[in-house]
Amino acid sequence: QSYQDYHCPEHQRHMECWVDPDMSIRATTHAKWYGAPGPLFCGPKEEYPRTGIWDETYACHNPSADPPETCNAYEDQKAGRYDNSRAVPNRNGRTDVEGCCWWGRGVIQTTGVCHYGKLNYYLGKHAADDGRDSRYPNIDFCKDPGIICSSRKHKELKWIAGMFYWIESLQTYNERGWNYMDELHKFVDGGMSDHSFINAVSGVVNRGCHDPPCGTGPVDGVRERAANFMQVLWALR
């Protein structure tokens, strides 16, 4: 996905992170099942001229090869490899990862230049630079978005980022006749059995709108999200 295209509404554009095309980051965490893809990464076109695919079927541990091959994309890797021998466009036609450093991090997957910018504007260095109170005055979430996962001093950032997003962006969501708090009350009053509410919430969280597909595409795993939500909901009732 082109995470640098996840913009704020026009009246909030001043909060957005500026996209540095030279930013180069490799993700801190990633899946570890057999053949799982390596960490997400971003960087300028000079560093990554083209991007291909992750071949999960590749037997990367092959000591008898000449020269011997090892699994070196990440620790404890069992199979798979990056295959960038040819450019493979994503659904938006991109074959590069320049400026695309704003992937999801934290418990609700803070994503895009808007959400990282707001985090910085209210809780990070941007607030401190403006002379406003800041919980993390020395952390620039725009220059180092990966700090949400990588900080050893502030391990709570994974949760802070998620809670901030939920309060600032989701609970205040009110677009095109769909108001989060009103719809939450309707869902509860209606017996909490309809999937339309959680599907809309998934749309806001995953794509930025309650009625996807919007500008960034359809919701990823909408059925699984609804099933997981209902499973937890019924377990707590």
Coordinates of N, CA and C in Angstrom, one line a residue:
Q1 N 0.8 -1.2 0.0 CA 0.0 0.0 0.0 C 0.9 1.3 0.0
S2 N 0.3 2.3 -0.5 CA 1.1 3.6 -0.5 C 0.7 4.4 0.7
Y3 N 1.4 4.0 1.8 CA 1.0 4.6 3.1 C 1.2 6.1 3.2
Q4 N 2.0 6.7 2.4 CA 2.2 8.1 2.4 C 1.1 8.8 1.8
D5 N 0.1 8.1 1.2 CA -1.1 8.7 0.6 C -2.3 8.7 1.5
Y6 N -2.1 8.2 2.7 CA -3.2 8.3 3.8 C -3.2 9.6 4.4
H7 N -3.8 10.6 3.7 CA -3.8 12.0 4.2 C -4.9 12.3 5.2
C8 N -4.7 13.4 5.9 CA -5.7 14.0 6.7 C -6.7 14.8 5.9
P9 N -7.9 15.0 6.5 CA -8.8 16.0 5.8 C -8.1 17.3 5.7
E10 N -8.6 18.1 4.8 CA -7.9 19.4 4.4 C -7.7 20.3 5.6
H11 N -8.6 20.3 6.6 CA -8.5 21.2 7.7 C -7.5 20.7 8.8
Q12 N -7.0 19.5 8.5 CA -6.0 18.9 9.5 C -4.6 18.6 8.8
R13 N -4.5 19.1 7.5 CA -3.3 18.8 6.8 C -2.0 19.3 7.5
H14 N -2.2 20.4 8.3 CA -1.0 20.9 8.9 C -0.4 20.0 10.0
M15 N -1.2 19.0 10.4 CA -0.7 18.0 11.3 C 0.1 16.8 10.7
E16 N 0.0 16.7 9.4 CA 0.6 15.5 8.7 C 2.1 15.5 8.8
C17 N 2.7 14.3 8.8 CA 4.1 14.2 8.6 C 4.5 14.5 7.2
W18 N 5.7 15.2 7.1 CA 6.3 15.4 5.8 C 6.9 14.1 5.3
V19 N 6.8 13.8 4.1 CA 7.3 12.5 3.5 C 8.8 12.8 3.1
D20 N 9.7 12.1 3.7 CA 11.1 12.2 3.3 C 11.4 11.0 2.4
P21 N 11.7 11.3 1.1 CA 11.9 10.2 0.1 C 13.2 9.4 0.4
D22 N 14.1 10.0 1.2 CA 15.3 9.3 1.6 C 15.2 8.5 2.8
M23 N 14.1 8.5 3.5 CA 13.9 7.7 4.7 C 14.0 6.2 4.4
S24 N 14.8 5.5 5.2 CA 15.0 4.0 5.0 C 14.8 3.3 6.3
I25 N 13.8 2.4 6.4 CA 13.5 1.7 7.6 C 13.2 0.3 7.3
R26 N 13.6 -0.6 8.3 CA 13.2 -2.0 8.2 C 12.4 -2.2 9.5
A27 N 11.2 -2.9 9.4 CA 10.3 -3.2 10.5 C 11.0 -3.9 11.7
T28 N 10.5 -3.6 12.9 CA 11.1 -4.2 14.1 C 10.5 -5.6 14.3
T29 N 9.2 -5.8 14.0 CA 8.5 -7.1 14.2 C 8.0 -7.6 12.9
H30 N 7.7 -8.9 12.9 CA 7.2 -9.6 11.7 C 6.7 -11.0 12.1
A31 N 5.9 -11.6 11.2 CA 5.5 -13.0 11.5 C 6.6 -14.0 11.4
K32 N 6.5 -15.1 12.0 CA 7.5 -16.1 12.1 C 7.1 -17.5 11.7
W33 N 5.9 -17.7 11.1 CA 5.5 -19.0 10.7 C 6.3 -19.5 9.5
Y34 N 6.2 -20.7 9.2 CA 7.1 -21.3 8.2 C 6.9 -20.6 6.9
G35 N 7.9 -20.0 6.3 CA 7.8 -19.3 5.1 C 7.3 -17.9 5.2
A36 N 7.1 -17.4 6.4 CA 6.5 -16.1 6.7 C 7.4 -15.0 6.0
P37 N 6.7 -14.0 5.4 CA 7.5 -12.9 4.8 C 8.4 -12.2 5.7
G38 N 9.5 -11.6 5.2 CA 10.4 -10.9 6.0 C 9.9 -9.6 6.4
P39 N 10.6 -8.8 7.2 CA 10.1 -7.5 7.7 C 9.7 -6.6 6.6
L40 N 8.7 -5.8 6.8 CA 8.4 -4.7 5.9 C 9.6 -3.7 5.8
F41 N 9.8 -3.1 4.7 CA 10.9 -2.1 4.6 C 10.5 -1.0 3.6
C42 N 11.2 0.1 3.7 CA 11.0 1.2 2.8 C 12.4 1.8 2.6
G43 N 12.5 2.6 1.5 CA 13.7 3.3 1.2 C 13.7 3.9 -0.2
P44 N 14.6 4.8 -0.5 CA 14.6 5.5 -1.8 C 14.8 4.6 -2.9
K45 N 14.5 5.0 -4.1 CA 14.6 4.2 -5.3 C 16.1 3.9 -5.6
E46 N 17.0 4.7 -5.1 CA 18.4 4.4 -5.3 C 18.8 3.2 -4.5
E47 N 18.2 3.0 -3.4 CA 18.5 1.8 -2.5 C 17.7 0.6 -3.0
Y48 N 16.5 0.8 -3.4 CA 15.6 -0.3 -3.8 C 15.0 0.1 -5.2
P49 N 15.8 -0.2 -6.3 CA 15.3 0.2 -7.6 C 14.0 -0.4 -8.0
R50 N 13.7 -1.6 -7.5 CA 12.5 -2.3 -7.9 C 12.2 -3.3 -6.8
T51 N 10.9 -3.6 -6.6 CA 10.5 -4.6 -5.7 C 9.7 -5.7 -6.4
G52 N 9.9 -6.9 -6.0 CA 9.3 -8.1 -6.6 C 8.3 -8.7 -5.7
I53 N 8.6 -10.0 -5.2 CA 7.7 -10.7 -4.4 C 8.5 -11.4 -3.3
W54 N 7.7 -11.9 -2.3 CA 8.3 -12.8 -1.3 C 7.9 -14.2 -1.7
D55 N 8.9 -15.0 -2.0 CA 8.6 -16.4 -2.4 C 8.6 -17.3 -1.1
E56 N 7.5 -17.6 -0.6 CA 7.4 -18.3 0.7 C 7.7 -19.8 0.5
T57 N 7.8 -20.3 -0.7 CA 8.1 -21.7 -0.9 C 9.6 -22.0 -1.1
Y58 N 10.4 -21.0 -1.2 CA 11.8 -21.2 -1.4 C 12.5 -21.8 -0.2
A59 N 13.3 -22.9 -0.5 CA 14.1 -23.6 0.6 C 15.4 -22.8 0.7
C60 N 15.4 -21.9 1.6 CA 16.5 -21.0 1.8 C 17.7 -21.6 2.5
H61 N 17.5 -22.7 3.2 CA 18.5 -23.4 3.9 C 19.0 -24.5 3.0
N62 N 20.1 -24.3 2.4 CA 20.7 -25.3 1.4 C 22.2 -25.3 1.5
P63 N 22.7 -26.0 2.5 CA 24.2 -26.0 2.7 C 25.0 -26.7 1.5
S64 N 24.3 -27.5 0.7 CA 24.9 -28.2 -0.3 C 25.0 -27.4 -1.6
A65 N 24.4 -26.2 -1.6 CA 24.5 -25.4 -2.8 C 25.9 -24.8 -3.0
D66 N 26.2 -24.3 -4.2 CA 27.5 -23.7 -4.4 C 27.3 -22.3 -5.0
P67 N 27.5 -21.3 -4.1 CA 27.9 -21.4 -2.7 C 26.7 -21.8 -1.8
P68 N 27.0 -22.2 -0.6 CA 26.0 -22.6 0.4 C 25.0 -21.5 0.6
E69 N 23.7 -21.8 0.8 CA 22.7 -20.8 1.0 C 22.2 -21.0 2.5
T70 N 21.9 -19.8 3.1 CA 21.3 -19.8 4.4 C 20.1 -18.9 4.4
C71 N 19.3 -19.1 5.4 CA 18.1 -18.2 5.6 C 18.5 -17.0 6.4
N72 N 18.6 -15.8 5.7 CA 19.2 -14.6 6.4 C 18.3 -13.4 6.4
A73 N 17.0 -13.6 6.0 CA 16.1 -12.4 6.0 C 15.8 -12.0 7.4
Y74 N 15.7 -12.9 8.3 CA 15.4 -12.6 9.7 C 15.8 -13.8 10.6
E75 N 15.9 -13.6 11.9 CA 16.3 -14.6 12.8 C 15.3 -15.7 12.9
D76 N 15.8 -17.0 12.9 CA 14.9 -18.2 13.0 C 14.1 -18.4 11.8
Q77 N 14.5 -17.8 10.7 CA 13.7 -18.0 9.4 C 13.9 -19.5 9.0
K78 N 12.8 -20.1 8.5 CA 12.8 -21.5 8.1 C 12.7 -21.6 6.6
A79 N 12.1 -20.7 5.9 CA 11.9 -20.8 4.4 C 11.6 -19.4 3.9
G80 N 11.6 -19.3 2.5 CA 11.3 -18.1 1.9 C 12.4 -17.2 1.5
R81 N 12.2 -16.2 0.6 CA 13.2 -15.2 0.3 C 12.5 -14.1 -0.5
Y82 N 13.2 -12.9 -0.5 CA 12.8 -11.8 -1.3 C 13.3 -12.2 -2.7
D83 N 12.4 -12.0 -3.7 CA 12.8 -12.2 -5.1 C 12.5 -10.9 -5.8
N84 N 13.5 -10.1 -6.0 CA 13.4 -8.8 -6.6 C 14.1 -8.8 -8.0
S85 N 14.2 -10.1 -8.6 CA 14.8 -10.2 -9.9 C 14.0 -9.5 -11.0
R86 N 12.7 -9.3 -10.8 CA 11.9 -8.5 -11.7 C 10.9 -7.7 -10.9
A87 N 10.5 -6.6 -11.4 CA 9.6 -5.7 -10.8 C 8.2 -6.3 -10.9
V88 N 7.5 -6.3 -9.7 CA 6.1 -6.8 -9.7 C 5.3 -5.7 -9.1
P89 N 4.4 -5.1 -9.9 CA 3.6 -4.0 -9.3 C 2.5 -4.4 -8.3
N90 N 2.3 -3.6 -7.3 CA 1.1 -3.9 -6.5 C -0.1 -3.4 -7.1
R91 N -1.3 -3.5 -6.4 CA -2.5 -3.2 -7.1 C -2.7 -1.8 -7.5
N92 N -1.8 -0.9 -6.9 CA -1.8 0.5 -7.4 C -0.8 0.8 -8.4
G93 N -0.1 -0.3 -8.9 CA 0.9 -0.1 -10.0 C 2.3 0.3 -9.5
R94 N 2.5 0.3 -8.2 CA 3.8 0.7 -7.8 C 4.8 -0.5 -7.7
T95 N 6.1 -0.2 -8.1 CA 7.1 -1.2 -8.0 C 8.3 -0.7 -7.2
D96 N 8.0 0.3 -6.2 CA 9.0 0.8 -5.4 C 8.5 1.0 -4.0
V97 N 9.3 1.3 -3.0 CA 8.9 1.5 -1.6 C 9.4 2.8 -1.1
E98 N 9.6 3.8 -2.0 CA 10.1 5.1 -1.6 C 9.0 5.9 -0.9
G99 N 9.4 6.4 0.3 CA 8.4 7.2 1.1 C 7.4 6.3 1.7
C100 N 7.4 5.0 1.6 CA 6.3 4.2 2.1 C 6.6 3.6 3.4
C101 N 7.0 4.4 4.4 CA 7.5 4.0 5.7 C 6.4 4.0 6.8
W102 N 5.2 4.3 6.4 CA 4.2 4.6 7.4 C 3.2 3.4 7.6
W103 N 3.8 2.2 7.6 CA 2.9 1.0 7.7 C 2.4 0.9 9.2
G104 N 1.5 0.0 9.4 CA 0.8 -0.1 10.7 C 1.8 -0.6 11.8
R105 N 1.7 0.1 13.0 CA 2.5 -0.2 14.1 C 1.7 0.0 15.4
G106 N 1.9 -0.8 16.4 CA 1.2 -0.7 17.6 C -0.1 -1.6 17.7
V107 N -0.8 -1.5 18.8 CA -1.9 -2.4 19.0 C -3.1 -2.2 18.0
I108 N -3.2 -1.0 17.4 CA -4.3 -0.8 16.4 C -3.7 -0.4 15.1
Q109 N -2.4 -0.7 15.0 CA -1.7 -0.5 13.7 C -1.8 1.0 13.2
T110 N -1.2 1.9 13.9 CA -1.2 3.3 13.5 C -0.5 3.3 12.1
T111 N -1.3 3.9 11.2 CA -0.9 3.9 9.8 C -1.0 5.2 9.1
G112 N -0.1 5.5 8.2 CA -0.2 6.7 7.3 C 0.3 8.0 7.9
V113 N 0.6 8.9 7.0 CA 1.2 10.2 7.4 C 0.3 11.1 8.3
C114 N -1.0 10.9 8.1 CA -2.0 11.6 8.9 C -1.9 11.2 10.4
H115 N -2.1 9.9 10.6 CA -2.1 9.4 12.0 C -0.8 9.5 12.7
Y116 N 0.3 9.3 12.0 CA 1.6 9.5 12.7 C 1.8 11.0 13.0
G117 N 1.3 11.8 12.0 CA 1.4 13.3 12.2 C 0.6 13.8 13.4
K118 N -0.6 13.2 13.6 CA -1.4 13.6 14.7 C -0.8 13.2 16.0
L119 N -0.2 12.0 16.0 CA 0.5 11.5 17.2 C 1.6 12.4 17.6
N120 N 2.4 12.9 16.6 CA 3.5 13.8 16.8 C 3.0 15.2 17.2
Y121 N 1.9 15.6 16.6 CA 1.3 16.9 16.9 C 0.8 17.1 18.3
Y122 N 0.2 16.0 18.8 CA -0.4 16.1 20.1 C 0.5 15.6 21.3
L123 N 1.2 14.5 21.0 CA 2.0 13.8 22.0 C 3.5 13.9 21.8
G124 N 4.0 14.3 20.7 CA 5.4 14.2 20.4 C 6.1 15.5 20.3
K125 N 7.2 15.5 19.5 CA 8.0 16.7 19.3 C 7.4 17.9 18.7
H126 N 6.4 17.7 17.8 CA 5.7 18.8 17.2 C 5.0 19.7 18.3
A127 N 4.4 19.0 19.3 CA 3.7 19.7 20.3 C 4.7 20.5 21.2
A128 N 5.9 19.9 21.5 CA 6.9 20.6 22.3 C 7.5 21.8 21.5
D129 N 7.7 21.6 20.2 CA 8.2 22.7 19.4 C 7.3 23.9 19.3
D130 N 6.0 23.6 19.4 CA 5.0 24.7 19.4 C 4.8 25.3 20.7
G131 N 5.5 24.8 21.7 CA 5.3 25.3 23.1 C 4.1 24.7 23.8
R132 N 3.5 23.6 23.3 CA 2.4 23.0 24.0 C 2.9 21.8 24.8
D133 N 2.1 21.4 25.8 CA 2.4 20.3 26.6 C 2.6 19.0 25.7
S134 N 3.6 18.2 26.0 CA 3.9 17.0 25.2 C 4.3 15.9 26.2
R135 N 3.7 14.7 26.0 CA 4.0 13.6 26.8 C 5.4 13.0 26.4
Y136 N 5.8 13.2 25.1 CA 7.0 12.7 24.6 C 7.7 13.8 23.8
P137 N 8.2 14.8 24.5 CA 8.8 16.0 23.8 C 10.0 15.7 23.0
N138 N 10.7 14.7 23.3 CA 12.0 14.4 22.5 C 11.8 13.3 21.5
I139 N 10.5 12.8 21.3 CA 10.3 11.8 20.2 C 9.6 12.4 19.0
D140 N 10.2 12.3 17.9 CA 9.7 12.8 16.6 C 9.1 11.6 15.9
F141 N 7.8 11.4 16.0 CA 7.2 10.2 15.3 C 7.2 10.4 13.8
C142 N 7.4 11.6 13.3 CA 7.5 11.7 11.9 C 8.9 11.3 11.3
K143 N 9.9 11.6 12.1 CA 11.3 11.3 11.6 C 11.6 9.8 11.9
D144 N 10.9 9.3 13.0 CA 11.2 7.9 13.3 C 9.9 7.2 13.7
P145 N 9.1 6.9 12.7 CA 7.8 6.2 13.0 C 8.0 4.8 13.6
G146 N 9.1 4.2 13.4 CA 9.4 2.9 13.9 C 9.6 2.8 15.4
I147 N 9.7 4.0 16.0 CA 10.0 4.1 17.5 C 8.8 3.5 18.3
I148 N 7.6 3.5 17.7 CA 6.5 2.9 18.4 C 6.7 1.5 18.8
C149 N 7.5 0.7 17.9 CA 7.8 -0.7 18.2 C 9.2 -0.8 18.8
S150 N 10.1 0.1 18.4 CA 11.5 -0.2 18.8 C 12.0 0.4 20.1
S151 N 11.3 1.4 20.6 CA 11.7 2.0 21.8 C 11.8 1.1 23.0
R152 N 13.0 1.1 23.6 CA 13.2 0.3 24.9 C 12.9 1.1 26.1
K153 N 13.0 2.4 26.0 CA 12.7 3.3 27.1 C 11.2 3.5 27.3
H154 N 10.5 3.5 26.2 CA 9.0 3.8 26.2 C 8.3 2.6 25.6
K155 N 8.3 1.5 26.2 CA 7.6 0.3 25.7 C 6.1 0.5 25.6
E156 N 5.6 1.4 26.4 CA 4.2 1.6 26.4 C 3.7 2.3 25.1
L157 N 4.6 2.7 24.2 CA 4.2 3.4 23.0 C 3.3 2.6 22.1
K158 N 3.4 1.3 22.1 CA 2.6 0.4 21.3 C 1.1 0.6 21.7
W159 N 0.9 0.8 23.0 CA -0.5 0.9 23.5 C -0.9 2.4 23.5
I160 N 0.0 3.3 23.8 CA -0.4 4.7 23.7 C -0.8 5.1 22.3
A161 N -0.1 4.6 21.3 CA -0.5 5.0 19.9 C -1.8 4.5 19.6
G162 N -2.2 3.2 20.0 CA -3.5 2.7 19.7 C -4.6 3.4 20.5
M163 N -4.4 3.7 21.7 CA -5.4 4.4 22.5 C -5.6 5.8 22.0
F164 N -4.5 6.4 21.6 CA -4.7 7.8 21.1 C -5.5 7.8 19.8
Y165 N -5.2 6.8 18.9 CA -6.0 6.7 17.7 C -7.5 6.5 18.0
W166 N -7.8 5.6 18.9 CA -9.1 5.2 19.2 C -9.9 6.4 19.7
I167 N -9.3 7.2 20.6 CA -9.9 8.3 21.2 C -10.0 9.5 20.2
E168 N -8.9 9.8 19.5 CA -8.9 11.0 18.7 C -9.5 10.8 17.3
S169 N -9.4 9.6 16.7 CA -9.9 9.4 15.4 C -11.2 8.6 15.2
L170 N -11.3 7.6 16.1 CA -12.5 6.7 16.0 C -13.7 7.2 16.7
Q171 N -13.5 7.5 18.0 CA -14.7 7.9 18.8 C -15.2 9.3 18.3
T172 N -14.4 10.1 17.6 CA -14.9 11.3 17.1 C -15.4 11.3 15.6
Y173 N -15.3 10.1 15.1 CA -15.6 9.9 13.6 C -17.1 10.3 13.4
N174 N -17.3 11.2 12.4 CA -18.6 11.6 12.1 C -18.6 12.1 10.6
E175 N -18.8 11.2 9.7 CA -18.7 11.5 8.3 C -20.0 10.9 7.5
R176 N -20.5 11.8 6.7 CA -21.6 11.4 5.7 C -22.7 10.7 6.4
G177 N -23.1 11.2 7.6 CA -24.3 10.7 8.3 C -24.0 9.5 9.2
W178 N -22.7 9.1 9.3 CA -22.4 8.0 10.2 C -21.5 8.5 11.4
N179 N -22.1 8.5 12.6 CA -21.5 9.0 13.8 C -21.2 7.8 14.7
Y180 N -19.9 7.7 15.0 CA -19.5 6.5 15.8 C -20.3 6.3 17.1
M181 N -20.4 7.4 17.9 CA -21.1 7.2 19.2 C -22.6 6.9 19.0
D182 N -23.2 7.5 18.0 CA -24.6 7.2 17.7 C -24.8 5.8 17.3
E183 N -23.9 5.3 16.4 CA -24.0 3.9 15.9 C -23.6 2.9 17.0
L184 N -22.8 3.3 17.9 CA -22.4 2.4 19.0 C -23.7 2.2 19.9
H185 N -24.4 3.3 20.2 CA -25.6 3.1 21.0 C -26.7 2.3 20.2
K186 N -26.8 2.5 18.9 CA -27.7 1.7 18.2 C -27.4 0.2 18.2
F187 N -26.1 -0.1 18.1 CA -25.6 -1.5 18.1 C -25.9 -2.1 19.5
V188 N -25.7 -1.4 20.6 CA -26.0 -2.0 21.9 C -27.5 -2.1 22.1
D189 N -28.2 -1.1 21.8 CA -29.7 -1.1 22.0 C -30.3 -2.2 21.1
G190 N -29.7 -2.6 20.0 CA -30.2 -3.6 19.1 C -29.8 -5.0 19.4
G191 N -29.2 -5.2 20.6 CA -28.8 -6.5 21.0 C -27.4 -7.0 20.6
M192 N -26.6 -6.1 20.0 CA -25.2 -6.4 19.6 C -25.1 -7.7 18.8
S193 N -25.9 -7.8 17.8 CA -25.9 -9.0 17.0 C -25.7 -8.8 15.5
D194 N -25.7 -7.5 15.1 CA -25.6 -7.1 13.7 C -24.1 -6.8 13.4
H195 N -23.6 -7.3 12.3 CA -22.2 -7.1 11.9 C -22.0 -5.7 11.2
S196 N -23.0 -5.0 10.9 CA -22.8 -3.7 10.2 C -22.0 -2.7 11.0
F197 N -22.2 -2.7 12.3 CA -21.4 -1.8 13.1 C -19.9 -2.1 13.1
I198 N -19.6 -3.3 13.4 CA -18.1 -3.7 13.4 C -17.5 -3.6 12.0
N199 N -18.3 -3.9 11.0 CA -17.8 -3.8 9.6 C -17.5 -2.3 9.3
A200 N -18.3 -1.4 9.8 CA -18.1 0.0 9.6 C -16.8 0.5 10.4
V201 N -16.7 0.0 11.6 CA -15.6 0.4 12.4 C -14.3 -0.2 11.8
S202 N -14.4 -1.4 11.3 CA -13.2 -2.0 10.6 C -12.8 -1.1 9.4
G203 N -13.8 -0.6 8.7 CA -13.5 0.3 7.6 C -12.8 1.6 8.0
V204 N -13.2 2.2 9.1 CA -12.6 3.4 9.6 C -11.1 3.1 10.0
V205 N -10.9 2.0 10.8 CA -9.6 1.6 11.2 C -8.7 1.2 10.1
N206 N -9.2 0.4 9.2 CA -8.3 -0.2 8.1 C -8.2 0.7 6.9
R207 N -9.2 1.5 6.6 CA -9.2 2.3 5.3 C -9.6 3.7 5.5
G208 N -10.0 4.1 6.7 CA -10.2 5.6 6.9 C -11.7 6.0 6.6
C209 N -12.5 5.1 6.3 CA -13.9 5.4 6.0 C -14.8 4.3 6.5
H210 N -16.1 4.6 6.8 CA -17.0 3.6 7.4 C -17.7 2.8 6.3
D211 N -17.5 3.3 5.0 CA -18.3 2.6 3.9 C -17.3 2.3 2.8
P212 N -16.2 1.5 3.1 CA -15.3 1.2 2.0 C -16.0 0.3 0.9
P213 N -15.4 0.2 -0.3 CA -14.0 0.7 -0.6 C -14.0 2.2 -0.8
C214 N -13.1 2.9 -0.1 CA -12.9 4.3 -0.3 C -11.6 4.5 -1.1
G215 N -11.0 5.6 -0.9 CA -9.8 5.9 -1.7 C -8.7 4.9 -1.6
T216 N -8.6 4.2 -0.4 CA -7.4 3.3 -0.2 C -7.8 1.9 -0.4
G217 N -9.0 1.5 -0.9 CA -9.3 0.1 -1.2 C -10.3 -0.5 -0.2
P218 N -10.6 -1.8 -0.4 CA -11.5 -2.5 0.4 C -10.8 -2.9 1.7
V219 N -11.6 -3.2 2.7 CA -11.1 -3.6 4.1 C -10.4 -5.0 3.9
D220 N -9.3 -5.1 4.6 CA -8.5 -6.3 4.6 C -9.1 -7.2 5.7
G221 N -9.6 -8.4 5.3 CA -10.0 -9.4 6.3 C -11.3 -9.0 7.0
V222 N -12.3 -8.4 6.3 CA -13.4 -7.9 7.0 C -14.2 -9.0 7.7
R223 N -14.4 -10.1 7.1 CA -15.1 -11.2 7.7 C -14.4 -11.7 9.0
E224 N -13.1 -11.9 8.9 CA -12.3 -12.3 10.0 C -12.4 -11.3 11.2
R225 N -12.3 -10.1 10.8 CA -12.4 -9.0 11.9 C -13.8 -9.1 12.6
A226 N -14.9 -9.3 11.8 CA -16.2 -9.4 12.4 C -16.3 -10.6 13.3
A227 N -15.8 -11.8 12.8 CA -15.8 -13.0 13.6 C -15.0 -12.9 14.9
N228 N -13.9 -12.3 14.8 CA -13.0 -12.2 16.0 C -13.7 -11.2 17.0
F229 N -14.3 -10.2 16.5 CA -15.0 -9.2 17.4 C -16.2 -9.9 18.1
M230 N -17.0 -10.7 17.4 CA -18.1 -11.3 18.0 C -17.7 -12.4 18.9
Q231 N -16.6 -13.1 18.7 CA -16.1 -14.1 19.6 C -15.7 -13.5 20.9
V232 N -15.0 -12.4 20.9 CA -14.6 -11.7 22.1 C -15.8 -11.2 22.8
L233 N -16.7 -10.6 22.0 CA -17.9 -10.0 22.6 C -18.8 -11.0 23.4
W234 N -19.0 -12.2 22.8 CA -19.8 -13.2 23.4 C -19.1 -13.8 24.6
A235 N -17.8 -13.9 24.6 CA -17.0 -14.4 25.7 C -17.1 -13.5 26.9
L236 N -17.3 -12.2 26.7 CA -17.4 -11.2 27.8 C -18.8 -11.0 28.3
R237 N -19.8 -11.5 27.6 CA -21.2 -11.3 28.0 C -21.5 -12.2 29.2

